């Protein structure tokens, strides 16, 4: 049976949203081949994570068991997106099936599921419906999928705690150093960063508590960069581009702005020319965004950070073949 217009629109929208979000330059995007799933793609940073999805629209819920079994059987999937018509029988069947998997060998894989319910009266031939549903999916997929999969579960609270450090620039310098060199001990790292030992120890422990640094020990030490810490470093690098007037055309990047806003970072509210460091700095200490930009400006001035380059989508296999 041919797919409905609603089914095709929802599947294509999921891919368009993820591809568009890669314009933030925080991760790369490559569309995957559609074999078992209605849509799939590969999100890339210094790792590669596969996102696959199914759309449930026409059939009466009988395929939910098969869809979820396919999701959970595939080992290489990092996130499984299910876009479904919001009907009581669908929700009831979905709950019944997921509950049955809680008792089986795949219960740990249930965490990869991301479900987005669409109103049952959605009509793909209606322009207003299409626009409204696309906007809703964009916000939900960005918050519940991209922030978790591509940005390591970064939250607005993480960003606020990071920005609240009273030592401008040092937290960013620590993340950058750990990413490139690791973290042997406090004394060695303080010497490498030319930072006071007590300040270095305190900031490193803060980053560990926030979750930007990880360690095999519950007490910390021998730190490594976590996915969320890596994402925070990437965001700071794009904010550095903003302060330098290099974020994009007319120093704008709407996709990065959208993701930043979901994280509580409203950088366009602060002119890129604002005085953020030095004498007579213009920084509202009650504004997490202003404090974060101050960190970025100070780290830039100190020259202590190796800023990550933007991530771009890699060419697909078909594009590579076509270019030969």
PDB file of N, CA and C in Angstrom, residues 27-126:
ATOM      1  N   UNK A  27      27.477  20.098  14.345  1.00  0.00           N
ATOM      2  CA  UNK A  27      27.631  18.706  13.943  1.00  0.00           C
ATOM      3  C   UNK A  27      27.390  18.608  12.449  1.00  0.00           C
ATOM      4  N   UNK A  28      27.838  17.518  11.868  1.00  0.00           N
ATOM      5  CA  UNK A  28      27.617  17.281  10.451  1.00  0.00           C
ATOM      6  C   UNK A  28      26.425  16.366  10.230  1.00  0.00           C
ATOM      7  N   UNK A  29      25.924  16.328   9.016  1.00  0.00           N
ATOM      8  CA  UNK A  29      24.734  15.533   8.698  1.00  0.00           C
ATOM      9  C   UNK A  29      24.912  14.844   7.347  1.00  0.00           C
ATOM     10  N   UNK A  30      24.570  13.566   7.310  1.00  0.00           N
ATOM     11  CA  UNK A  30      24.521  12.834   6.047  1.00  0.00           C
ATOM     12  C   UNK A  30      23.276  11.962   6.049  1.00  0.00           C
ATOM     13  N   UNK A  31      22.452  12.067   5.012  1.00  0.00           N
ATOM     14  CA  UNK A  31      21.259  11.227   4.943  1.00  0.00           C
ATOM     15  C   UNK A  31      21.659   9.783   4.709  1.00  0.00           C
ATOM     16  N   UNK A  32      20.983   8.861   5.396  1.00  0.00           N
ATOM     17  CA  UNK A  32      21.270   7.441   5.252  1.00  0.00           C
ATOM     18  C   UNK A  32      20.373   6.785   4.214  1.00  0.00           C
ATOM     19  N   UNK A  33      20.663   5.549   3.931  1.00  0.00           N
ATOM     20  CA  UNK A  33      19.847   4.798   2.993  1.00  0.00           C
ATOM     21  C   UNK A  33      18.594   4.285   3.700  1.00  0.00           C
ATOM     22  N   UNK A  34      17.482   4.331   2.995  1.00  0.00           N
ATOM     23  CA  UNK A  34      16.222   3.887   3.582  1.00  0.00           C
ATOM     24  C   UNK A  34      16.017   2.415   3.251  1.00  0.00           C
ATOM     25  N   UNK A  35      16.350   1.571   4.196  1.00  0.00           N
ATOM     26  CA  UNK A  35      16.176   0.132   4.017  1.00  0.00           C
ATOM     27  C   UNK A  35      15.055  -0.359   4.934  1.00  0.00           C
ATOM     28  N   UNK A  36      15.389  -0.583   6.188  1.00  0.00           N
ATOM     29  CA  UNK A  36      14.386  -1.064   7.128  1.00  0.00           C
ATOM     30  C   UNK A  36      13.478   0.050   7.631  1.00  0.00           C
ATOM     31  N   UNK A  37      13.931   1.313   7.480  1.00  0.00           N
ATOM     32  CA  UNK A  37      13.231   2.411   8.144  1.00  0.00           C
ATOM     33  C   UNK A  37      12.686   3.424   7.136  1.00  0.00           C
ATOM     34  N   UNK A  38      11.731   4.222   7.591  1.00  0.00           N
ATOM     35  CA  UNK A  38      11.158   5.266   6.741  1.00  0.00           C
ATOM     36  C   UNK A  38      12.153   6.392   6.493  1.00  0.00           C
ATOM     37  N   UNK A  39      13.049   6.629   7.443  1.00  0.00           N
ATOM     38  CA  UNK A  39      14.090   7.641   7.252  1.00  0.00           C
ATOM     39  C   UNK A  39      15.267   7.315   8.169  1.00  0.00           C
ATOM     40  N   UNK A  40      16.445   7.744   7.769  1.00  0.00           N
ATOM     41  CA  UNK A  40      17.631   7.568   8.600  1.00  0.00           C
ATOM     42  C   UNK A  40      18.685   8.586   8.198  1.00  0.00           C
ATOM     43  N   UNK A  41      19.568   8.892   9.135  1.00  0.00           N
ATOM     44  CA  UNK A  41      20.657   9.810   8.845  1.00  0.00           C
ATOM     45  C   UNK A  41      21.811   9.528   9.795  1.00  0.00           C
ATOM     46  N   UNK A  42      22.936  10.127   9.486  1.00  0.00           N
ATOM     47  CA  UNK A  42      24.148   9.963  10.279  1.00  0.00           C
ATOM     48  C   UNK A  42      24.569  11.342  10.769  1.00  0.00           C
ATOM     49  N   UNK A  43      24.616  11.518  12.083  1.00  0.00           N
ATOM     50  CA  UNK A  43      25.076  12.770  12.673  1.00  0.00           C
ATOM     51  C   UNK A  43      26.549  12.593  13.030  1.00  0.00           C
ATOM     52  N   UNK A  44      27.370  13.565  12.650  1.00  0.00           N
ATOM     53  CA  UNK A  44      28.816  13.394  12.784  1.00  0.00           C
ATOM     54  C   UNK A  44      29.451  14.556  13.536  1.00  0.00           C
ATOM     55  N   UNK A  45      30.338  14.208  14.460  1.00  0.00           N
ATOM     56  CA  UNK A  45      31.258  15.163  15.077  1.00  0.00           C
ATOM     57  C   UNK A  45      32.616  14.470  15.047  1.00  0.00           C
ATOM     58  N   UNK A  46      33.235  14.277  16.207  1.00  0.00           N
ATOM     59  CA  UNK A  46      34.400  13.413  16.216  1.00  0.00           C
ATOM     60  C   UNK A  46      33.956  11.988  16.516  1.00  0.00           C
ATOM     61  N   UNK A  47      32.665  11.742  16.336  1.00  0.00           N
ATOM     62  CA  UNK A  47      32.050  10.428  16.363  1.00  0.00           C
ATOM     63  C   UNK A  47      30.983  10.398  15.274  1.00  0.00           C
ATOM     64  N   UNK A  48      30.375   9.259  15.087  1.00  0.00           N
ATOM     65  CA  UNK A  48      29.294   9.131  14.111  1.00  0.00           C
ATOM     66  C   UNK A  48      28.147   8.388  14.785  1.00  0.00           C
ATOM     67  N   UNK A  49      26.951   8.982  14.761  1.00  0.00           N
ATOM     68  CA  UNK A  49      25.806   8.365  15.412  1.00  0.00           C
ATOM     69  C   UNK A  49      24.634   8.271  14.432  1.00  0.00           C
ATOM     70  N   UNK A  50      24.078   7.090  14.338  1.00  0.00           N
ATOM     71  CA  UNK A  50      22.997   6.836  13.396  1.00  0.00           C
ATOM     72  C   UNK A  50      21.649   7.091  14.060  1.00  0.00           C
ATOM     73  N   UNK A  51      20.811   7.860  13.365  1.00  0.00           N
ATOM     74  CA  UNK A  51      19.438   8.102  13.790  1.00  0.00           C
ATOM     75  C   UNK A  51      18.521   7.469  12.752  1.00  0.00           C
ATOM     76  N   UNK A  52      17.612   6.618  13.205  1.00  0.00           N
ATOM     77  CA  UNK A  52      16.671   5.967  12.294  1.00  0.00           C
ATOM     78  C   UNK A  52      15.256   6.224  12.772  1.00  0.00           C
ATOM     79  N   UNK A  53      14.304   6.224  11.833  1.00  0.00           N
ATOM     80  CA  UNK A  53      12.946   6.548  12.231  1.00  0.00           C
ATOM     81  C   UNK A  53      11.870   5.853  11.425  1.00  0.00           C
ATOM     82  N   UNK A  54      10.724   5.711  12.067  1.00  0.00           N
ATOM     83  CA  UNK A  54       9.527   5.179  11.440  1.00  0.00           C
ATOM     84  C   UNK A  54       8.387   6.168  11.656  1.00  0.00           C
ATOM     85  N   UNK A  55       7.460   6.194  10.696  1.00  0.00           N
ATOM     86  CA  UNK A  55       6.279   7.039  10.802  1.00  0.00           C
ATOM     87  C   UNK A  55       5.038   6.165  10.793  1.00  0.00           C
ATOM     88  N   UNK A  56       4.215   6.312  11.800  1.00  0.00           N
ATOM     89  CA  UNK A  56       2.969   5.555  11.925  1.00  0.00           C
ATOM     90  C   UNK A  56       1.806   6.492  11.650  1.00  0.00           C
ATOM     91  N   UNK A  57       1.101   6.243  10.537  1.00  0.00           N
ATOM     92  CA  UNK A  57      -0.031   7.129  10.245  1.00  0.00           C
ATOM     93  C   UNK A  57      -1.286   6.373   9.847  1.00  0.00           C
ATOM     94  N   UNK A  58      -1.206   5.543   8.819  1.00  0.00           N
ATOM     95  CA  UNK A  58      -2.429   4.952   8.293  1.00  0.00           C
ATOM     96  C   UNK A  58      -2.882   3.703   9.044  1.00  0.00           C
ATOM     97  N   UNK A  59      -1.954   2.766   9.270  1.00  0.00           N
ATOM     98  CA  UNK A  59      -2.424   1.489   9.824  1.00  0.00           C
ATOM     99  C   UNK A  59      -2.804   1.661  11.290  1.00  0.00           C
ATOM    100  N   UNK A  60      -3.612   0.752  11.773  1.00  0.00           N
ATOM    101  CA  UNK A  60      -4.260   0.918  13.068  1.00  0.00           C
ATOM    102  C   UNK A  60      -3.454   0.520  14.273  1.00  0.00           C
ATOM    103  N   UNK A  61      -2.169   0.514  14.188  1.00  0.00           N
ATOM    104  CA  UNK A  61      -1.356   0.191  15.358  1.00  0.00           C
ATOM    105  C   UNK A  61      -0.817  -1.217  15.359  1.00  0.00           C
ATOM    106  N   UNK A  62      -1.234  -2.019  14.356  1.00  0.00           N
ATOM    107  CA  UNK A  62      -0.759  -3.395  14.315  1.00  0.00           C
ATOM    108  C   UNK A  62       0.742  -3.472  14.044  1.00  0.00           C
ATOM    109  N   UNK A  63       1.298  -2.441  13.401  1.00  0.00           N
ATOM    110  CA  UNK A  63       2.713  -2.488  13.062  1.00  0.00           C
ATOM    111  C   UNK A  63       3.633  -1.970  14.151  1.00  0.00           C
ATOM    112  N   UNK A  64       3.074  -1.506  15.275  1.00  0.00           N
ATOM    113  CA  UNK A  64       3.910  -0.940  16.325  1.00  0.00           C
ATOM    114  C   UNK A  64       4.872  -1.973  16.877  1.00  0.00           C
ATOM    115  N   UNK A  65       4.374  -3.174  17.120  1.00  0.00           N
ATOM    116  CA  UNK A  65       5.238  -4.235  17.656  1.00  0.00           C
ATOM    117  C   UNK A  65       6.410  -4.501  16.717  1.00  0.00           C
ATOM    118  N   UNK A  66       6.125  -4.612  15.425  1.00  0.00           N
ATOM    119  CA  UNK A  66       7.182  -4.865  14.434  1.00  0.00           C
ATOM    120  C   UNK A  66       8.166  -3.697  14.380  1.00  0.00           C
ATOM    121  N   UNK A  67       7.650  -2.461  14.381  1.00  0.00           N
ATOM    122  CA  UNK A  67       8.522  -1.288  14.318  1.00  0.00           C
ATOM    123  C   UNK A  67       9.488  -1.245  15.502  1.00  0.00           C
ATOM    124  N   UNK A  68       8.946  -1.434  16.703  1.00  0.00           N
ATOM    125  CA  UNK A  68       9.798  -1.364  17.887  1.00  0.00           C
ATOM    126  C   UNK A  68      10.785  -2.518  17.934  1.00  0.00           C
ATOM    127  N   UNK A  69      10.356  -3.694  17.513  1.00  0.00           N
ATOM    128  CA  UNK A  69      11.269  -4.841  17.489  1.00  0.00           C
ATOM    129  C   UNK A  69      12.425  -4.575  16.529  1.00  0.00           C
ATOM    130  N   UNK A  70      12.127  -3.951  15.394  1.00  0.00           N
ATOM    131  CA  UNK A  70      13.180  -3.619  14.429  1.00  0.00           C
ATOM    132  C   UNK A  70      14.145  -2.603  15.022  1.00  0.00           C
ATOM    133  N   UNK A  71      13.607  -1.583  15.688  1.00  0.00           N
ATOM    134  CA  UNK A  71      14.445  -0.578  16.344  1.00  0.00           C
ATOM    135  C   UNK A  71      15.403  -1.223  17.342  1.00  0.00           C
ATOM    136  N   UNK A  72      14.853  -2.086  18.188  1.00  0.00           N
ATOM    137  CA  UNK A  72      15.629  -2.632  19.294  1.00  0.00           C
ATOM    138  C   UNK A  72      16.600  -3.714  18.850  1.00  0.00           C
ATOM    139  N   UNK A  73      16.335  -4.338  17.725  1.00  0.00           N
ATOM    140  CA  UNK A  73      17.236  -5.383  17.224  1.00  0.00           C
ATOM    141  C   UNK A  73      18.465  -4.816  16.535  1.00  0.00           C
ATOM    142  N   UNK A  74      18.351  -3.590  16.030  1.00  0.00           N
ATOM    143  CA  UNK A  74      19.465  -2.976  15.310  1.00  0.00           C
ATOM    144  C   UNK A  74      20.491  -2.443  16.304  1.00  0.00           C
ATOM    145  N   UNK A  75      21.699  -2.982  16.263  1.00  0.00           N
ATOM    146  CA  UNK A  75      22.728  -2.609  17.238  1.00  0.00           C
ATOM    147  C   UNK A  75      23.345  -1.246  16.959  1.00  0.00           C
ATOM    148  N   UNK A  76      23.376  -0.825  15.705  1.00  0.00           N
ATOM    149  CA  UNK A  76      24.126   0.377  15.336  1.00  0.00           C
ATOM    150  C   UNK A  76      23.353   1.676  15.507  1.00  0.00           C
ATOM    151  N   UNK A  77      22.097   1.599  15.924  1.00  0.00           N
ATOM    152  CA  UNK A  77      21.280   2.799  16.069  1.00  0.00           C
ATOM    153  C   UNK A  77      21.561   3.471  17.413  1.00  0.00           C
ATOM    154  N   UNK A  78      21.776   4.782  17.380  1.00  0.00           N
ATOM    155  CA  UNK A  78      21.968   5.533  18.618  1.00  0.00           C
ATOM    156  C   UNK A  78      20.679   6.212  19.065  1.00  0.00           C
ATOM    157  N   UNK A  79      19.793   6.486  18.127  1.00  0.00           N
ATOM    158  CA  UNK A  79      18.497   7.072  18.476  1.00  0.00           C
ATOM    159  C   UNK A  79      17.454   6.551  17.495  1.00  0.00           C
ATOM    160  N   UNK A  80      16.300   6.172  18.028  1.00  0.00           N
ATOM    161  CA  UNK A  80      15.208   5.660  17.212  1.00  0.00           C
ATOM    162  C   UNK A  80      14.028   6.623  17.334  1.00  0.00           C
ATOM    163  N   UNK A  81      13.672   7.249  16.234  1.00  0.00           N
ATOM    164  CA  UNK A  81      12.617   8.258  16.221  1.00  0.00           C
ATOM    165  C   UNK A  81      11.326   7.634  15.722  1.00  0.00           C
ATOM    166  N   UNK A  82      10.273   7.801  16.504  1.00  0.00           N
ATOM    167  CA  UNK A  82       8.968   7.282  16.113  1.00  0.00           C
ATOM    168  C   UNK A  82       8.005   8.460  16.042  1.00  0.00           C
ATOM    169  N   UNK A  83       7.499   8.764  14.841  1.00  0.00           N
ATOM    170  CA  UNK A  83       6.522   9.830  14.653  1.00  0.00           C
ATOM    171  C   UNK A  83       5.177   9.156  14.406  1.00  0.00           C
ATOM    172  N   UNK A  84       4.210   9.416  15.282  1.00  0.00           N
ATOM    173  CA  UNK A  84       2.979   8.625  15.239  1.00  0.00           C
ATOM    174  C   UNK A  84       1.737   9.504  15.366  1.00  0.00           C
ATOM    175  N   UNK A  85       0.686   9.018  14.744  1.00  0.00           N
ATOM    176  CA  UNK A  85      -0.620   9.667  14.846  1.00  0.00           C
ATOM    177  C   UNK A  85      -1.143   9.518  16.271  1.00  0.00           C
ATOM    178  N   UNK A  86      -1.552  10.635  16.864  1.00  0.00           N
ATOM    179  CA  UNK A  86      -1.941  10.646  18.271  1.00  0.00           C
ATOM    180  C   UNK A  86      -3.374  10.148  18.425  1.00  0.00           C
ATOM    181  N   UNK A  87      -3.512   8.849  18.554  1.00  0.00           N
ATOM    182  CA  UNK A  87      -4.808   8.236  18.805  1.00  0.00           C
ATOM    183  C   UNK A  87      -4.682   7.348  20.040  1.00  0.00           C
ATOM    184  N   UNK A  88      -5.751   7.202  20.766  1.00  0.00           N
ATOM    185  CA  UNK A  88      -5.716   6.452  22.019  1.00  0.00           C
ATOM    186  C   UNK A  88      -5.286   5.006  21.790  1.00  0.00           C
ATOM    187  N   UNK A  89      -5.738   4.390  20.684  1.00  0.00           N
ATOM    188  CA  UNK A  89      -5.363   2.995  20.449  1.00  0.00           C
ATOM    189  C   UNK A  89      -3.880   2.869  20.139  1.00  0.00           C
ATOM    190  N   UNK A  90      -3.300   3.883  19.485  1.00  0.00           N
ATOM    191  CA  UNK A  90      -1.869   3.857  19.208  1.00  0.00           C
ATOM    192  C   UNK A  90      -1.072   3.986  20.511  1.00  0.00           C
ATOM    193  N   UNK A  91      -1.466   4.934  21.350  1.00  0.00           N
ATOM    194  CA  UNK A  91      -0.743   5.138  22.608  1.00  0.00           C
ATOM    195  C   UNK A  91      -0.862   3.915  23.504  1.00  0.00           C
ATOM    196  N   UNK A  92      -2.056   3.334  23.553  1.00  0.00           N
ATOM    197  CA  UNK A  92      -2.259   2.149  24.391  1.00  0.00           C
ATOM    198  C   UNK A  92      -1.400   0.987  23.900  1.00  0.00           C
ATOM    199  N   UNK A  93      -1.367   0.791  22.578  1.00  0.00           N
ATOM    200  CA  UNK A  93      -0.567  -0.306  22.029  1.00  0.00           C
ATOM    201  C   UNK A  93       0.924  -0.041  22.222  1.00  0.00           C
ATOM    202  N   UNK A  94       1.328   1.209  22.063  1.00  0.00           N
ATOM    203  CA  UNK A  94       2.739   1.557  22.251  1.00  0.00           C
ATOM    204  C   UNK A  94       3.161   1.275  23.688  1.00  0.00           C
ATOM    205  N   UNK A  95       2.322   1.677  24.647  1.00  0.00           N
ATOM    206  CA  UNK A  95       2.631   1.436  26.063  1.00  0.00           C
ATOM    207  C   UNK A  95       2.699  -0.054  26.345  1.00  0.00           C
ATOM    208  N   UNK A  96       1.771  -0.806  25.777  1.00  0.00           N
ATOM    209  CA  UNK A  96       1.741  -2.255  25.996  1.00  0.00           C
ATOM    210  C   UNK A  96       3.014  -2.921  25.472  1.00  0.00           C
ATOM    211  N   UNK A  97       3.444  -2.522  24.289  1.00  0.00           N
ATOM    212  CA  UNK A  97       4.626  -3.142  23.680  1.00  0.00           C
ATOM    213  C   UNK A  97       5.889  -2.762  24.453  1.00  0.00           C
ATOM    214  N   UNK A  98       6.034  -1.492  24.779  1.00  0.00           N
ATOM    215  CA  UNK A  98       7.251  -1.078  25.502  1.00  0.00           C
ATOM    216  C   UNK A  98       7.314  -1.726  26.881  1.00  0.00           C
ATOM    217  N   UNK A  99       6.180  -1.879  27.533  1.00  0.00           N
ATOM    218  CA  UNK A  99       6.173  -2.544  28.834  1.00  0.00           C
ATOM    219  C   UNK A  99       6.648  -3.986  28.727  1.00  0.00           C
ATOM    220  N   UNK A 100       6.284  -4.642  27.642  1.00  0.00           N
ATOM    221  CA  UNK A 100       6.717  -6.043  27.467  1.00  0.00           C
ATOM    222  C   UNK A 100       8.227  -6.129  27.282  1.00  0.00           C
ATOM    223  N   UNK A 101       8.829  -5.098  26.668  1.00  0.00           N
ATOM    224  CA  UNK A 101      10.280  -5.119  26.456  1.00  0.00           C
ATOM    225  C   UNK A 101      11.052  -4.800  27.729  1.00  0.00           C
ATOM    226  N   UNK A 102      10.384  -4.214  28.722  1.00  0.00           N
ATOM    227  CA  UNK A 102      11.065  -3.923  29.977  1.00  0.00           C
ATOM    228  C   UNK A 102      11.501  -5.196  30.694  1.00  0.00           C
ATOM    229  N   UNK A 103      10.883  -6.309  30.357  1.00  0.00           N
ATOM    230  CA  UNK A 103      11.207  -7.579  31.003  1.00  0.00           C
ATOM    231  C   UNK A 103      12.172  -8.429  30.186  1.00  0.00           C
ATOM    232  N   UNK A 104      12.550  -7.935  29.019  1.00  0.00           N
ATOM    233  CA  UNK A 104      13.384  -8.733  28.134  1.00  0.00           C
ATOM    234  C   UNK A 104      14.818  -8.255  28.051  1.00  0.00           C
ATOM    235  N   UNK A 105      15.592  -8.872  27.157  1.00  0.00           N
ATOM    236  CA  UNK A 105      17.021  -8.558  27.038  1.00  0.00           C
ATOM    237  C   UNK A 105      17.304  -7.186  26.432  1.00  0.00           C
ATOM    238  N   UNK A 106      16.285  -6.568  25.799  1.00  0.00           N
ATOM    239  CA  UNK A 106      16.512  -5.286  25.136  1.00  0.00           C
ATOM    240  C   UNK A 106      16.031  -4.086  25.954  1.00  0.00           C
ATOM    241  N   UNK A 107      15.765  -4.294  27.245  1.00  0.00           N
ATOM    242  CA  UNK A 107      15.200  -3.200  28.049  1.00  0.00           C
ATOM    243  C   UNK A 107      16.118  -1.976  28.084  1.00  0.00           C
ATOM    244  N   UNK A 108      17.441  -2.198  28.055  1.00  0.00           N
ATOM    245  CA  UNK A 108      18.364  -1.064  28.104  1.00  0.00           C
ATOM    246  C   UNK A 108      18.313  -0.228  26.824  1.00  0.00           C
ATOM    247  N   UNK A 109      17.866  -0.854  25.728  1.00  0.00           N
ATOM    248  CA  UNK A 109      17.810  -0.131  24.458  1.00  0.00           C
ATOM    249  C   UNK A 109      16.559   0.739  24.327  1.00  0.00           C
ATOM    250  N   UNK A 110      15.628   0.616  25.246  1.00  0.00           N
ATOM    251  CA  UNK A 110      14.426   1.439  25.179  1.00  0.00           C
ATOM    252  C   UNK A 110      14.760   2.922  25.316  1.00  0.00           C
ATOM    253  N   UNK A 111      15.884   3.220  25.965  1.00  0.00           N
ATOM    254  CA  UNK A 111      16.261   4.615  26.163  1.00  0.00           C
ATOM    255  C   UNK A 111      16.596   5.323  24.854  1.00  0.00           C
ATOM    256  N   UNK A 112      16.821   4.551  23.788  1.00  0.00           N
ATOM    257  CA  UNK A 112      17.132   5.177  22.498  1.00  0.00           C
ATOM    258  C   UNK A 112      15.868   5.685  21.799  1.00  0.00           C
ATOM    259  N   UNK A 113      14.699   5.296  22.276  1.00  0.00           N
ATOM    260  CA  UNK A 113      13.438   5.676  21.625  1.00  0.00           C
ATOM    261  C   UNK A 113      13.086   7.135  21.903  1.00  0.00           C
ATOM    262  N   UNK A 114      12.666   7.838  20.865  1.00  0.00           N
ATOM    263  CA  UNK A 114      12.138   9.193  20.973  1.00  0.00           C
ATOM    264  C   UNK A 114      10.817   9.217  20.199  1.00  0.00           C
ATOM    265  N   UNK A 115       9.710   9.456  20.897  1.00  0.00           N
ATOM    266  CA  UNK A 115       8.385   9.392  20.276  1.00  0.00           C
ATOM    267  C   UNK A 115       7.801  10.797  20.160  1.00  0.00           C
ATOM    268  N   UNK A 116       7.283  11.127  18.978  1.00  0.00           N
ATOM    269  CA  UNK A 116       6.671  12.428  18.730  1.00  0.00           C
ATOM    270  C   UNK A 116       5.259  12.191  18.191  1.00  0.00           C
ATOM    271  N   UNK A 117       4.271  12.644  18.959  1.00  0.00           N
ATOM    272  CA  UNK A 117       2.874  12.417  18.597  1.00  0.00           C
ATOM    273  C   UNK A 117       2.335  13.601  17.791  1.00  0.00           C
ATOM    274  N   UNK A 118       1.614  13.287  16.728  1.00  0.00           N
ATOM    275  CA  UNK A 118       1.072  14.294  15.821  1.00  0.00           C
ATOM    276  C   UNK A 118      -0.455  14.242  15.900  1.00  0.00           C
ATOM    277  N   UNK A 119      -1.134  15.401  15.974  1.00  0.00           N
ATOM    278  CA  UNK A 119      -2.603  15.418  16.056  1.00  0.00           C
ATOM    279  C   UNK A 119      -3.234  14.610  14.930  1.00  0.00           C
ATOM    280  N   UNK A 120      -4.295  13.846  15.233  1.00  0.00           N
ATOM    281  CA  UNK A 120      -4.896  12.957  14.240  1.00  0.00           C
ATOM    282  C   UNK A 120      -5.580  13.673  13.080  1.00  0.00           C
ATOM    283  N   UNK A 121      -5.894  14.973  13.263  1.00  0.00           N
ATOM    284  CA  UNK A 121      -6.583  15.701  12.198  1.00  0.00           C
ATOM    285  C   UNK A 121      -5.605  16.401  11.250  1.00  0.00           C
ATOM    286  N   UNK A 122      -4.307  16.102  11.387  1.00  0.00           N
ATOM    287  CA  UNK A 122      -3.322  16.708  10.500  1.00  0.00           C
ATOM    288  C   UNK A 122      -3.626  16.358   9.050  1.00  0.00           C
ATOM    289  N   UNK A 123      -3.649  17.383   8.205  1.00  0.00           N
ATOM    290  CA  UNK A 123      -3.955  17.225   6.779  1.00  0.00           C
ATOM    291  C   UNK A 123      -2.783  17.805   5.980  1.00  0.00           C
ATOM    292  N   UNK A 124      -2.049  16.955   5.302  1.00  0.00           N
ATOM    293  CA  UNK A 124      -0.857  17.389   4.575  1.00  0.00           C
ATOM    294  C   UNK A 124      -1.182  18.290   3.397  1.00  0.00           C
ATOM    295  N   UNK A 125      -2.431  18.348   2.970  1.00  0.00           N
ATOM    296  CA  UNK A 125      -2.805  19.222   1.863  1.00  0.00           C
ATOM    297  C   UNK A 125      -3.112  20.640   2.332  1.00  0.00           C
ATOM    298  N   UNK A 126      -3.124  20.836   3.642  1.00  0.00           N
ATOM    299  CA  UNK A 126      -3.414  22.138   4.223  1.00  0.00           C
ATOM    300  C   UNK A 126      -2.101  22.831   4.575  1.00  0.00           C
TER     301      UNK A 126
END
